[in-house]
PDB file of N, CA and C in Angstrom:
ATOM      1  N   MET V  13       0.861  -1.175   0.000  1.00  0.00           N
ATOM      2  CA  MET V  13       0.000   0.000   0.000  1.00  0.00           C
ATOM      3  C   MET V  13       0.902   1.231   0.000  1.00  0.00           C
ATOM      4  N   THR V  14       0.682   2.102  -0.938  1.00  0.00           N
ATOM      5  CA  THR V  14       1.531   3.278  -1.046  1.00  0.00           C
ATOM      6  C   THR V  14       0.962   4.431  -0.238  1.00  0.00           C
ATOM      7  N   GLU V  15       1.873   5.309   0.152  1.00  0.00           N
ATOM      8  CA  GLU V  15       1.491   6.505   0.895  1.00  0.00           C
ATOM      9  C   GLU V  15       2.081   7.706   0.177  1.00  0.00           C
ATOM     10  N   THR V  16       1.245   8.695  -0.067  1.00  0.00           N
ATOM     11  CA  THR V  16       1.653   9.886  -0.797  1.00  0.00           C
ATOM     12  C   THR V  16       1.306  11.120   0.019  1.00  0.00           C
ATOM     13  N   SER V  17       2.180  12.108   0.013  1.00  0.00           N
ATOM     14  CA  SER V  17       1.882  13.384   0.661  1.00  0.00           C
ATOM     15  C   SER V  17       1.375  14.360  -0.386  1.00  0.00           C
ATOM     16  N   VAL V  18       0.320  15.077  -0.019  1.00  0.00           N
ATOM     17  CA  VAL V  18      -0.283  16.035  -0.952  1.00  0.00           C
ATOM     18  C   VAL V  18      -0.570  17.319  -0.181  1.00  0.00           C
ATOM     19  N   ALA V  19      -0.203  18.445  -0.761  1.00  0.00           N
ATOM     20  CA  ALA V  19      -0.479  19.742  -0.144  1.00  0.00           C
ATOM     21  C   ALA V  19      -1.977  20.011  -0.169  1.00  0.00           C
ATOM     22  N   ILE V  20      -2.470  20.656   0.868  1.00  0.00           N
ATOM     23  CA  ILE V  20      -3.897  20.939   0.975  1.00  0.00           C
ATOM     24  C   ILE V  20      -4.398  21.736  -0.231  1.00  0.00           C
ATOM     25  N   GLY V  21      -3.576  22.610  -0.765  1.00  0.00           N
ATOM     26  CA  GLY V  21      -3.966  23.367  -1.963  1.00  0.00           C
ATOM     27  C   GLY V  21      -4.288  22.441  -3.127  1.00  0.00           C
ATOM     28  N   GLN V  22      -3.514  21.373  -3.282  1.00  0.00           N
ATOM     29  CA  GLN V  22      -3.775  20.413  -4.350  1.00  0.00           C
ATOM     30  C   GLN V  22      -5.066  19.643  -4.070  1.00  0.00           C
ATOM     31  N   VAL V  23      -5.344  19.382  -2.807  1.00  0.00           N
ATOM     32  CA  VAL V  23      -6.567  18.659  -2.451  1.00  0.00           C
ATOM     33  C   VAL V  23      -7.779  19.436  -2.940  1.00  0.00           C
ATOM     34  N   LYS V  24      -7.739  20.750  -2.781  1.00  0.00           N
ATOM     35  CA  LYS V  24      -8.865  21.578  -3.215  1.00  0.00           C
ATOM     36  C   LYS V  24      -9.125  21.415  -4.711  1.00  0.00           C
ATOM     37  N   ARG V  25      -8.066  21.269  -5.470  1.00  0.00           N
ATOM     38  CA  ARG V  25      -8.197  21.131  -6.921  1.00  0.00           C
ATOM     39  C   ARG V  25      -8.542  19.707  -7.344  1.00  0.00           C
ATOM     40  N   ASP V  26      -7.970  18.731  -6.659  1.00  0.00           N
ATOM     41  CA  ASP V  26      -8.002  17.350  -7.142  1.00  0.00           C
ATOM     42  C   ASP V  26      -8.719  16.377  -6.211  1.00  0.00           C
ATOM     43  N   ILE V  27      -9.681  16.848  -5.434  1.00  0.00           N
ATOM     44  CA  ILE V  27     -10.303  15.992  -4.424  1.00  0.00           C
ATOM     45  C   ILE V  27     -10.900  14.713  -5.028  1.00  0.00           C
ATOM     46  N   SER V  28     -11.578  14.819  -6.158  1.00  0.00           N
ATOM     47  CA  SER V  28     -12.196  13.632  -6.761  1.00  0.00           C
ATOM     48  C   SER V  28     -11.144  12.594  -7.128  1.00  0.00           C
ATOM     49  N   GLU V  29     -10.073  13.047  -7.748  1.00  0.00           N
ATOM     50  CA  GLU V  29      -9.003  12.121  -8.137  1.00  0.00           C
ATOM     51  C   GLU V  29      -8.370  11.475  -6.898  1.00  0.00           C
ATOM     52  N   LEU V  30      -8.132  12.279  -5.864  1.00  0.00           N
ATOM     53  CA  LEU V  30      -7.495  11.757  -4.656  1.00  0.00           C
ATOM     54  C   LEU V  30      -8.401  10.734  -3.954  1.00  0.00           C
ATOM     55  N   VAL V  31      -9.685  11.028  -3.888  1.00  0.00           N
ATOM     56  CA  VAL V  31     -10.619  10.089  -3.264  1.00  0.00           C
ATOM     57  C   VAL V  31     -10.640   8.777  -4.046  1.00  0.00           C
ATOM     58  N   ASN V  32     -10.638   8.861  -5.359  1.00  0.00           N
ATOM     59  CA  ASN V  32     -10.622   7.646  -6.172  1.00  0.00           C
ATOM     60  C   ASN V  32      -9.328   6.855  -5.977  1.00  0.00           C
ATOM     61  N   ARG V  33      -8.207   7.535  -5.864  1.00  0.00           N
ATOM     62  CA  ARG V  33      -6.938   6.841  -5.628  1.00  0.00           C
ATOM     63  C   ARG V  33      -6.980   6.092  -4.305  1.00  0.00           C
ATOM     64  N   VAL V  34      -7.599   6.709  -3.315  1.00  0.00           N
ATOM     65  CA  VAL V  34      -7.714   6.071  -1.999  1.00  0.00           C
ATOM     66  C   VAL V  34      -8.716   4.920  -2.054  1.00  0.00           C
ATOM     67  N   ALA V  35      -9.886   5.177  -2.634  1.00  0.00           N
ATOM     68  CA  ALA V  35     -10.966   4.195  -2.634  1.00  0.00           C
ATOM     69  C   ALA V  35     -10.670   2.992  -3.521  1.00  0.00           C
ATOM     70  N   TYR V  36     -10.108   3.237  -4.692  1.00  0.00           N
ATOM     71  CA  TYR V  36      -9.944   2.147  -5.656  1.00  0.00           C
ATOM     72  C   TYR V  36      -8.499   1.685  -5.807  1.00  0.00           C
ATOM     73  N   GLY V  37      -7.562   2.544  -5.486  1.00  0.00           N
ATOM     74  CA  GLY V  37      -6.160   2.175  -5.645  1.00  0.00           C
ATOM     75  C   GLY V  37      -5.499   1.744  -4.353  1.00  0.00           C
ATOM     76  N   GLY V  38      -6.232   1.829  -3.245  1.00  0.00           N
ATOM     77  CA  GLY V  38      -5.677   1.403  -1.963  1.00  0.00           C
ATOM     78  C   GLY V  38      -4.590   2.322  -1.441  1.00  0.00           C
ATOM     79  N   GLU V  39      -4.506   3.514  -1.977  1.00  0.00           N
ATOM     80  CA  GLU V  39      -3.457   4.453  -1.575  1.00  0.00           C
ATOM     81  C   GLU V  39      -3.868   5.173  -0.290  1.00  0.00           C
ATOM     82  N   ARG V  40      -2.894   5.568   0.465  1.00  0.00           N
ATOM     83  CA  ARG V  40      -3.118   6.432   1.630  1.00  0.00           C
ATOM     84  C   ARG V  40      -2.504   7.780   1.291  1.00  0.00           C
ATOM     85  N   ILE V  41      -3.248   8.841   1.550  1.00  0.00           N
ATOM     86  CA  ILE V  41      -2.761  10.175   1.186  1.00  0.00           C
ATOM     87  C   ILE V  41      -2.696  11.033   2.437  1.00  0.00           C
ATOM     88  N   VAL V  42      -1.502  11.523   2.711  1.00  0.00           N
ATOM     89  CA  VAL V  42      -1.276  12.403   3.856  1.00  0.00           C
ATOM     90  C   VAL V  42      -1.408  13.836   3.362  1.00  0.00           C
ATOM     91  N   LEU V  43      -2.307  14.586   3.985  1.00  0.00           N
ATOM     92  CA  LEU V  43      -2.528  15.974   3.598  1.00  0.00           C
ATOM     93  C   LEU V  43      -1.600  16.862   4.408  1.00  0.00           C
ATOM     94  N   THR V  44      -0.900  17.728   3.716  1.00  0.00           N
ATOM     95  CA  THR V  44       0.079  18.586   4.380  1.00  0.00           C
ATOM     96  C   THR V  44      -0.264  20.052   4.208  1.00  0.00           C
ATOM     97  N   SER V  45       0.192  20.836   5.165  1.00  0.00           N
ATOM     98  CA  SER V  45       0.069  22.280   5.091  1.00  0.00           C
ATOM     99  C   SER V  45       1.423  22.846   5.485  1.00  0.00           C
ATOM    100  N   ARG V  46       2.001  23.597   4.581  1.00  0.00           N
ATOM    101  CA  ARG V  46       3.347  24.139   4.783  1.00  0.00           C
ATOM    102  C   ARG V  46       4.341  23.031   5.111  1.00  0.00           C
ATOM    103  N   GLY V  47       4.146  21.891   4.446  1.00  0.00           N
ATOM    104  CA  GLY V  47       5.062  20.765   4.591  1.00  0.00           C
ATOM    105  C   GLY V  47       4.836  19.898   5.816  1.00  0.00           C
ATOM    106  N   LYS V  48       3.872  20.258   6.653  1.00  0.00           N
ATOM    107  CA  LYS V  48       3.617  19.482   7.866  1.00  0.00           C
ATOM    108  C   LYS V  48       2.347  18.646   7.700  1.00  0.00           C
ATOM    109  N   PRO V  49       2.390  17.373   8.095  1.00  0.00           N
ATOM    110  CA  PRO V  49       1.193  16.527   7.993  1.00  0.00           C
ATOM    111  C   PRO V  49       0.071  17.066   8.873  1.00  0.00           C
ATOM    112  N   LYS V  50      -1.147  17.117   8.315  1.00  0.00           N
ATOM    113  CA  LYS V  50      -2.303  17.637   9.050  1.00  0.00           C
ATOM    114  C   LYS V  50      -3.414  16.595   9.173  1.00  0.00           C
ATOM    115  N   ALA V  51      -3.589  15.758   8.158  1.00  0.00           N
ATOM    116  CA  ALA V  51      -4.672  14.772   8.156  1.00  0.00           C
ATOM    117  C   ALA V  51      -4.322  13.713   7.124  1.00  0.00           C
ATOM    118  N   ALA V  52      -5.207  12.718   6.996  1.00  0.00           N
ATOM    119  CA  ALA V  52      -4.968  11.667   6.013  1.00  0.00           C
ATOM    120  C   ALA V  52      -6.276  11.238   5.379  1.00  0.00           C
ATOM    121  N   LEU V  53      -6.184  10.882   4.114  1.00  0.00           N
ATOM    122  CA  LEU V  53      -7.291  10.243   3.419  1.00  0.00           C
ATOM    123  C   LEU V  53      -6.971   8.756   3.377  1.00  0.00           C
ATOM    124  N   VAL V  54      -7.892   7.954   3.877  1.00  0.00           N
ATOM    125  CA  VAL V  54      -7.697   6.504   3.854  1.00  0.00           C
ATOM    126  C   VAL V  54      -8.970   5.857   3.325  1.00  0.00           C
ATOM    127  N   GLY V  55      -8.822   4.666   2.792  1.00  0.00           N
ATOM    128  CA  GLY V  55      -9.965   3.923   2.299  1.00  0.00           C
ATOM    129  C   GLY V  55     -10.831   3.427   3.449  1.00  0.00           C
ATOM    130  N   MET V  56     -12.023   3.007   3.106  1.00  0.00           N
ATOM    131  CA  MET V  56     -12.973   2.551   4.113  1.00  0.00           C
ATOM    132  C   MET V  56     -12.463   1.321   4.857  1.00  0.00           C
ATOM    133  N   ALA V  57     -11.732   0.452   4.195  1.00  0.00           N
ATOM    134  CA  ALA V  57     -11.198  -0.736   4.878  1.00  0.00           C
ATOM    135  C   ALA V  57     -10.249  -0.313   5.993  1.00  0.00           C
ATOM    136  N   ASP V  58      -9.366   0.645   5.706  1.00  0.00           N
ATOM    137  CA  ASP V  58      -8.457   1.162   6.735  1.00  0.00           C
ATOM    138  C   ASP V  58      -9.240   1.830   7.855  1.00  0.00           C
ATOM    139  N   TYR V  59     -10.229   2.621   7.479  1.00  0.00           N
ATOM    140  CA  TYR V  59     -11.041   3.335   8.465  1.00  0.00           C
ATOM    141  C   TYR V  59     -11.761   2.351   9.386  1.00  0.00           C
ATOM    142  N   GLU V  60     -12.377   1.335   8.810  1.00  0.00           N
ATOM    143  CA  GLU V  60     -13.087   0.334   9.620  1.00  0.00           C
ATOM    144  C   GLU V  60     -12.117  -0.427  10.523  1.00  0.00           C
ATOM    145  N   ARG V  61     -10.928  -0.724  10.025  1.00  0.00           N
ATOM    146  CA  ARG V  61      -9.913  -1.398  10.846  1.00  0.00           C
ATOM    147  C   ARG V  61      -9.527  -0.521  12.031  1.00  0.00           C
ATOM    148  N   LEU V  62      -9.338   0.766  11.797  1.00  0.00           N
ATOM    149  CA  LEU V  62      -9.015   1.698  12.882  1.00  0.00           C
ATOM    150  C   LEU V  62     -10.140   1.757  13.909  1.00  0.00           C
ATOM    151  N   ARG V  63     -11.375   1.784  13.441  1.00  0.00           N
ATOM    152  CA  ARG V  63     -12.523   1.805  14.364  1.00  0.00           C
ATOM    153  C   ARG V  63     -12.569   0.541  15.212  1.00  0.00           C
ATOM    154  N   ARG V  64     -12.328  -0.619  14.584  1.00  0.00           N
ATOM    155  CA  ARG V  64     -12.324  -1.876  15.342  1.00  0.00           C
ATOM    156  C   ARG V  64     -11.205  -1.884  16.372  1.00  0.00           C
ATOM    157  N   GLU V  65     -10.031  -1.402  15.970  1.00  0.00           N
ATOM    158  CA  GLU V  65      -8.902  -1.354  16.902  1.00  0.00           C
ATOM    159  C   GLU V  65      -9.221  -0.444  18.084  1.00  0.00           C
ATOM    160  N   GLN V  66      -9.824   0.698  17.835  1.00  0.00           N
ATOM    161  CA  GLN V  66     -10.196   1.603  18.923  1.00  0.00           C
ATOM    162  C   GLN V  66     -11.226   0.964  19.840  1.00  0.00           C
ATOM    163  N   ALA V  67     -12.201   0.292  19.255  1.00  0.00           N
ATOM    164  CA  ALA V  67     -13.220  -0.385  20.070  1.00  0.00           C
ATOM    165  C   ALA V  67     -12.578  -1.477  20.908  1.00  0.00           C
ATOM    166  N   ASN V  68     -11.638  -2.215  20.329  1.00  0.00           N
ATOM    167  CA  ASN V  68     -10.942  -3.268  21.082  1.00  0.00           C
ATOM    168  C   ASN V  68     -10.116  -2.673  22.214  1.00  0.00           C
ATOM    169  N   GLU V  69      -9.462  -1.553  21.945  1.00  0.00           N
ATOM    170  CA  GLU V  69      -8.676  -0.890  23.003  1.00  0.00           C
ATOM    171  C   GLU V  69      -9.577  -0.439  24.141  1.00  0.00           C
ATOM    172  N   ARG V  70     -10.732   0.146  23.808  1.00  0.00           N
ATOM    173  CA  ARG V  70     -11.678   0.569  24.850  1.00  0.00           C
ATOM    174  C   ARG V  70     -12.165  -0.625  25.652  1.00  0.00           C
ATOM    175  N   LEU V  71     -12.430  -1.747  24.969  1.00  0.00           N
ATOM    176  CA  LEU V  71     -12.884  -2.953  25.651  1.00  0.00           C
ATOM    177  C   LEU V  71     -11.815  -3.477  26.595  1.00  0.00           C
ATOM    178  N   VAL V  72     -10.569  -3.486  26.146  1.00  0.00           N
ATOM    179  CA  VAL V  72      -9.462  -3.955  26.996  1.00  0.00           C
ATOM    180  C   VAL V  72      -9.336  -3.064  28.228  1.00  0.00           C
ATOM    181  N   HIS V  73      -9.417  -1.750  28.045  1.00  0.00           N
ATOM    182  CA  HIS V  73      -9.330  -0.826  29.183  1.00  0.00           C
ATOM    183  C   HIS V  73     -10.505  -1.032  30.138  1.00  0.00           C
ATOM    184  N   TRP V  74     -11.702  -1.221  29.586  1.00  0.00           N
ATOM    185  CA  TRP V  74     -12.876  -1.440  30.414  1.00  0.00           C
ATOM    186  C   TRP V  74     -12.742  -2.745  31.198  1.00  0.00           C
ATOM    187  N   GLN V  75     -12.279  -3.798  30.538  1.00  0.00           N
ATOM    188  CA  GLN V  75     -12.107  -5.081  31.223  1.00  0.00           C
ATOM    189  C   GLN V  75     -11.066  -4.967  32.334  1.00  0.00           C
ATOM    190  N   ALA V  76     -10.003  -4.224  32.097  1.00  0.00           N
ATOM    191  CA  ALA V  76      -8.985  -4.017  33.137  1.00  0.00           C
ATOM    192  C   ALA V  76      -9.582  -3.244  34.306  1.00  0.00           C
ATOM    193  N   TRP V  77     -10.413  -2.236  34.004  1.00  0.00           N
ATOM    194  CA  TRP V  77     -11.051  -1.461  35.062  1.00  0.00           C
ATOM    195  C   TRP V  77     -11.983  -2.338  35.890  1.00  0.00           C
ATOM    196  N   VAL V  78     -12.765  -3.197  35.220  1.00  0.00           N
ATOM    197  CA  VAL V  78     -13.678  -4.093  35.925  1.00  0.00           C
ATOM    198  C   VAL V  78     -12.892  -5.048  36.820  1.00  0.00           C
ATOM    199  N   ALA V  79     -11.792  -5.588  36.311  1.00  0.00           N
ATOM    200  CA  ALA V  79     -10.971  -6.508  37.100  1.00  0.00           C
ATOM    201  C   ALA V  79     -10.370  -5.797  38.313  1.00  0.00           C
ATOM    202  N   GLU V  80      -9.881  -4.581  38.112  1.00  0.00           N
ATOM    203  CA  GLU V  80      -9.301  -3.809  39.218  1.00  0.00           C
ATOM    204  C   GLU V  80     -10.375  -3.463  40.244  1.00  0.00           C
ATOM    205  N   SER V  81     -11.559  -3.130  39.769  1.00  0.00           N
ATOM    206  CA  SER V  81     -12.669  -2.817  40.665  1.00  0.00           C
ATOM    207  C   SER V  81     -13.051  -4.043  41.496  1.00  0.00           C
ATOM    208  N   ALA V  82     -13.117  -5.203  40.862  1.00  0.00           N
ATOM    209  CA  ALA V  82     -13.445  -6.435  41.579  1.00  0.00           C
ATOM    210  C   ALA V  82     -12.374  -6.759  42.617  1.00  0.00           C
ATOM    211  N   LYS V  83     -11.127  -6.541  42.250  1.00  0.00           N
ATOM    212  CA  LYS V  83     -10.018  -6.784  43.186  1.00  0.00           C
ATOM    213  C   LYS V  83     -10.126  -5.851  44.390  1.00  0.00           C
ATOM    214  N   LEU V  84     -10.382  -4.583  44.136  1.00  0.00           N
ATOM    215  CA  LEU V  84     -10.510  -3.603  45.212  1.00  0.00           C
ATOM    216  C   LEU V  84     -11.708  -3.942  46.112  1.00  0.00           C
ATOM    217  N   THR V  85     -12.817  -4.336  45.500  1.00  0.00           N
ATOM    218  CA  THR V  85     -13.997  -4.730  46.270  1.00  0.00           C
ATOM    219  C   THR V  85     -13.671  -5.902  47.184  1.00  0.00           C
ATOM    220  N   ALA V  86     -12.970  -6.884  46.649  1.00  0.00           N
ATOM    221  CA  ALA V  86     -12.591  -8.053  47.448  1.00  0.00           C
ATOM    222  C   ALA V  86     -11.680  -7.652  48.602  1.00  0.00           C
ATOM    223  N   GLU V  87     -10.737  -6.737  48.339  1.00  0.00           N
ATOM    224  CA  GLU V  87      -9.825  -6.271  49.403  1.00  0.00           C
ATOM    225  C   GLU V  87     -10.601  -5.538  50.493  1.00  0.00           C
ATOM    226  N   ILE V  88     -11.539  -4.701  50.103  1.00  0.00           N
ATOM    227  CA  ILE V  88     -12.339  -3.954  51.086  1.00  0.00           C
ATOM    228  C   ILE V  88     -13.166  -4.921  51.927  1.00  0.00           C
ATOM    229  N   LEU V  89     -13.809  -5.874  51.255  1.00  0.00           N
ATOM    230  CA  LEU V  89     -14.617  -6.848  51.999  1.00  0.00           C
ATOM    231  C   LEU V  89     -13.752  -7.681  52.942  1.00  0.00           C
ATOM    232  N   ALA V  90     -12.546  -8.035  52.504  1.00  0.00           N
ATOM    233  CA  ALA V  90     -11.655  -8.812  53.371  1.00  0.00           C
ATOM    234  C   ALA V  90     -11.270  -7.995  54.602  1.00  0.00           C
ATOM    235  N   ARG V  91     -10.962  -6.728  54.416  1.00  0.00           N
ATOM    236  CA  ARG V  91     -10.596  -5.868  55.553  1.00  0.00           C
ATOM    237  C   ARG V  91     -11.776  -5.655  56.499  1.00  0.00           C
ATOM    238  N   ARG V  92     -12.980  -5.680  55.930  1.00  0.00           N
ATOM    239  CA  ARG V  92     -14.175  -5.443  56.736  1.00  0.00           C
ATOM    240  C   ARG V  92     -14.823  -6.755  57.177  1.00  0.00           C
ATOM    241  N   GLU V  93     -14.084  -7.843  57.042  1.00  0.00           N
ATOM    242  CA  GLU V  93     -14.539  -9.182  57.453  1.00  0.00           C
ATOM    243  C   GLU V  93     -15.880  -9.535  56.812  1.00  0.00           C
ATOM    244  N   GLY V  94     -16.008  -9.220  55.526  1.00  0.00           N
ATOM    245  CA  GLY V  94     -17.193  -9.588  54.766  1.00  0.00           C
ATOM    246  C   GLY V  94     -18.350  -8.619  54.852  1.00  0.00           C
ATOM    247  N   GLN V  95     -18.216  -7.573  55.647  1.00  0.00           N
ATOM    248  CA  GLN V  95     -19.298  -6.593  55.788  1.00  0.00           C
ATOM    249  C   GLN V  95     -19.148  -5.496  54.726  1.00  0.00           C
ATOM    250  N   PRO V  96     -20.156  -5.317  53.876  1.00  0.00           N
ATOM    251  CA  PRO V  96     -20.049  -4.267  52.851  1.00  0.00           C
ATOM    252  C   PRO V  96     -20.129  -2.880  53.485  1.00  0.00           C
ATOM    253  N   LEU V  97     -19.638  -1.905  52.738  1.00  0.00           N
ATOM    254  CA  LEU V  97     -19.737  -0.516  53.180  1.00  0.00           C
ATOM    255  C   LEU V  97     -21.183  -0.051  53.116  1.00  0.00           C
ATOM    256  N   ASP V  98     -21.600   0.727  54.100  1.00  0.00           N
ATOM    257  CA  ASP V  98     -22.928   1.331  54.081  1.00  0.00           C
ATOM    258  C   ASP V  98     -22.770   2.721  53.458  1.00  0.00           C
ATOM    259  N   VAL V  99     -22.946   2.781  52.163  1.00  0.00           N
ATOM    260  CA  VAL V  99     -22.714   4.016  51.408  1.00  0.00           C
ATOM    261  C   VAL V  99     -23.657   5.114  51.867  1.00  0.00           C
ATOM    262  N   ASP V 100     -24.905   4.765  52.152  1.00  0.00           N
ATOM    263  CA  ASP V 100     -25.864   5.779  52.615  1.00  0.00           C
ATOM    264  C   ASP V 100     -25.403   6.397  53.934  1.00  0.00           C
ATOM    265  N   ALA V 101     -24.906   5.570  54.840  1.00  0.00           N
ATOM    266  CA  ALA V 101     -24.424   6.085  56.124  1.00  0.00           C
ATOM    267  C   ALA V 101     -23.203   6.977  55.920  1.00  0.00           C
ATOM    268  N   LEU V 102     -22.305   6.586  55.027  1.00  0.00           N
ATOM    269  CA  LEU V 102     -21.130   7.420  54.732  1.00  0.00           C
ATOM    270  C   LEU V 102     -21.568   8.769  54.164  1.00  0.00           C
ATOM    271  N   TRP V 103     -22.530   8.739  53.239  1.00  0.00           N
ATOM    272  CA  TRP V 103     -23.032   9.968  52.621  1.00  0.00           C
ATOM    273  C   TRP V 103     -23.666  10.877  53.680  1.00  0.00           C
ATOM    274  N   GLN V 104     -24.469  10.312  54.556  1.00  0.00           N
ATOM    275  CA  GLN V 104     -25.120  11.102  55.603  1.00  0.00           C
ATOM    276  C   GLN V 104     -24.089  11.691  56.563  1.00  0.00           C
ATOM    277  N   ALA V 105     -23.071  10.922  56.897  1.00  0.00           N
ATOM    278  CA  ALA V 105     -22.034  11.423  57.803  1.00  0.00           C
ATOM    279  C   ALA V 105     -21.264  12.566  57.148  1.00  0.00           C
ATOM    280  N   ALA V 106     -20.939  12.426  55.870  1.00  0.00           N
ATOM    281  CA  ALA V 106     -20.209  13.482  55.158  1.00  0.00           C
ATOM    282  C   ALA V 106     -21.061  14.745  55.077  1.00  0.00           C
ATOM    283  N   ARG V 107     -22.334  14.569  54.796  1.00  0.00           N
ATOM    284  CA  ARG V 107     -23.239  15.716  54.706  1.00  0.00           C
ATOM    285  C   ARG V 107     -23.366  16.417  56.059  1.00  0.00           C
ATOM    286  N   ALA V 108     -23.496  15.646  57.132  1.00  0.00           N
ATOM    287  CA  ALA V 108     -23.599  16.221  58.482  1.00  0.00           C
ATOM    288  C   ALA V 108     -22.319  16.976  58.827  1.00  0.00           C
ATOM    289  N   ASP V 109     -21.171  16.414  58.442  1.00  0.00           N
ATOM    290  CA  ASP V 109     -19.890  17.073  58.703  1.00  0.00           C
ATOM    291  C   ASP V 109     -19.822  18.415  57.978  1.00  0.00           C
ATOM    292  N   LEU V 110     -20.230  18.446  56.708  1.00  0.00           N
ATOM    293  CA  LEU V 110     -20.214  19.700  55.943  1.00  0.00           C
ATOM    294  C   LEU V 110     -21.170  20.725  56.537  1.00  0.00           C
ATOM    295  N   GLU V 111     -22.331  20.280  56.954  1.00  0.00           N
ATOM    296  CA  GLU V 111     -23.298  21.202  57.547  1.00  0.00           C
ATOM    297  C   GLU V 111     -22.774  21.757  58.870  1.00  0.00           C
ATOM    298  N   ALA V 112     -22.084  20.924  59.642  1.00  0.00           N
ATOM    299  CA  ALA V 112     -21.504  21.390  60.906  1.00  0.00           C
ATOM    300  C   ALA V 112     -20.420  22.427  60.645  1.00  0.00           C
ATOM    301  N   ARG V 113     -19.633  22.227  59.595  1.00  0.00           N
ATOM    302  CA  ARG V 113     -18.594  23.204  59.243  1.00  0.00           C
ATOM    303  C   ARG V 113     -19.227  24.520  58.814  1.00  0.00           C
ATOM    304  N   ASP V 114     -20.311  24.427  58.027  1.00  0.00           N
ATOM    305  CA  ASP V 114     -20.994  25.641  57.555  1.00  0.00           C
ATOM    306  C   ASP V 114     -21.530  26.472  58.718  1.00  0.00           C
ATOM    307  N   GLU V 115     -21.925  25.817  59.799  1.00  0.00           N
ATOM    308  CA  GLU V 115     -22.472  26.534  60.951  1.00  0.00           C
ATOM    309  C   GLU V 115     -21.426  27.458  61.571  1.00  0.00           C
ATOM    310  N   HIS V 116     -20.157  27.130  61.410  1.00  0.00           N
ATOM    311  CA  HIS V 116     -19.082  27.927  62.002  1.00  0.00           C
ATOM    312  C   HIS V 116     -18.647  29.094  61.106  1.00  0.00           C
ATOM    313  N   ILE V 117     -19.192  29.143  59.899  1.00  0.00           N
ATOM    314  CA  ILE V 117     -18.836  30.221  58.971  1.00  0.00           C
ATOM    315  C   ILE V 117     -19.843  31.353  59.158  1.00  0.00           C
ATOM    316  N   PRO V 118     -19.334  32.560  59.433  1.00  0.00           N
ATOM    317  CA  PRO V 118     -20.253  33.700  59.615  1.00  0.00           C
ATOM    318  C   PRO V 118     -21.101  33.922  58.345  1.00  0.00           C
ATOM    319  N   GLY V 119     -22.383  34.196  58.581  1.00  0.00           N
ATOM    320  CA  GLY V 119     -23.279  34.481  57.464  1.00  0.00           C
ATOM    321  C   GLY V 119     -24.008  33.252  56.931  1.00  0.00           C
ATOM    322  N   HIS V 120     -23.764  32.078  57.527  1.00  0.00           N
ATOM    323  CA  HIS V 120     -24.449  30.850  57.061  1.00  0.00           C
ATOM    324  C   HIS V 120     -25.449  30.375  58.050  1.00  0.00           C
TER     325      HIS V 120
END
């Protein structure tokens, strides 16, 4: 698969030809501005492959997060001898603490 650099000015003139080269010739075209790469034209097969790779990466990260979360949950339960955290009680205690602090601020 060939890769060609094309100035953005040429893209404006030759967009149809460039799209056809990408779509039917399997070419990848790097669009440049002042000699610096800015974007790329790729065929749909390349685009779909990139989308699948991104989805797979997100899935791997999500699976790692789920595994880490399960590990942390197990560690917390082990430290608490199997007793889960009472999230509502924690929330109420935090709220009461904030309200008590507010009482000490003049004007509240």
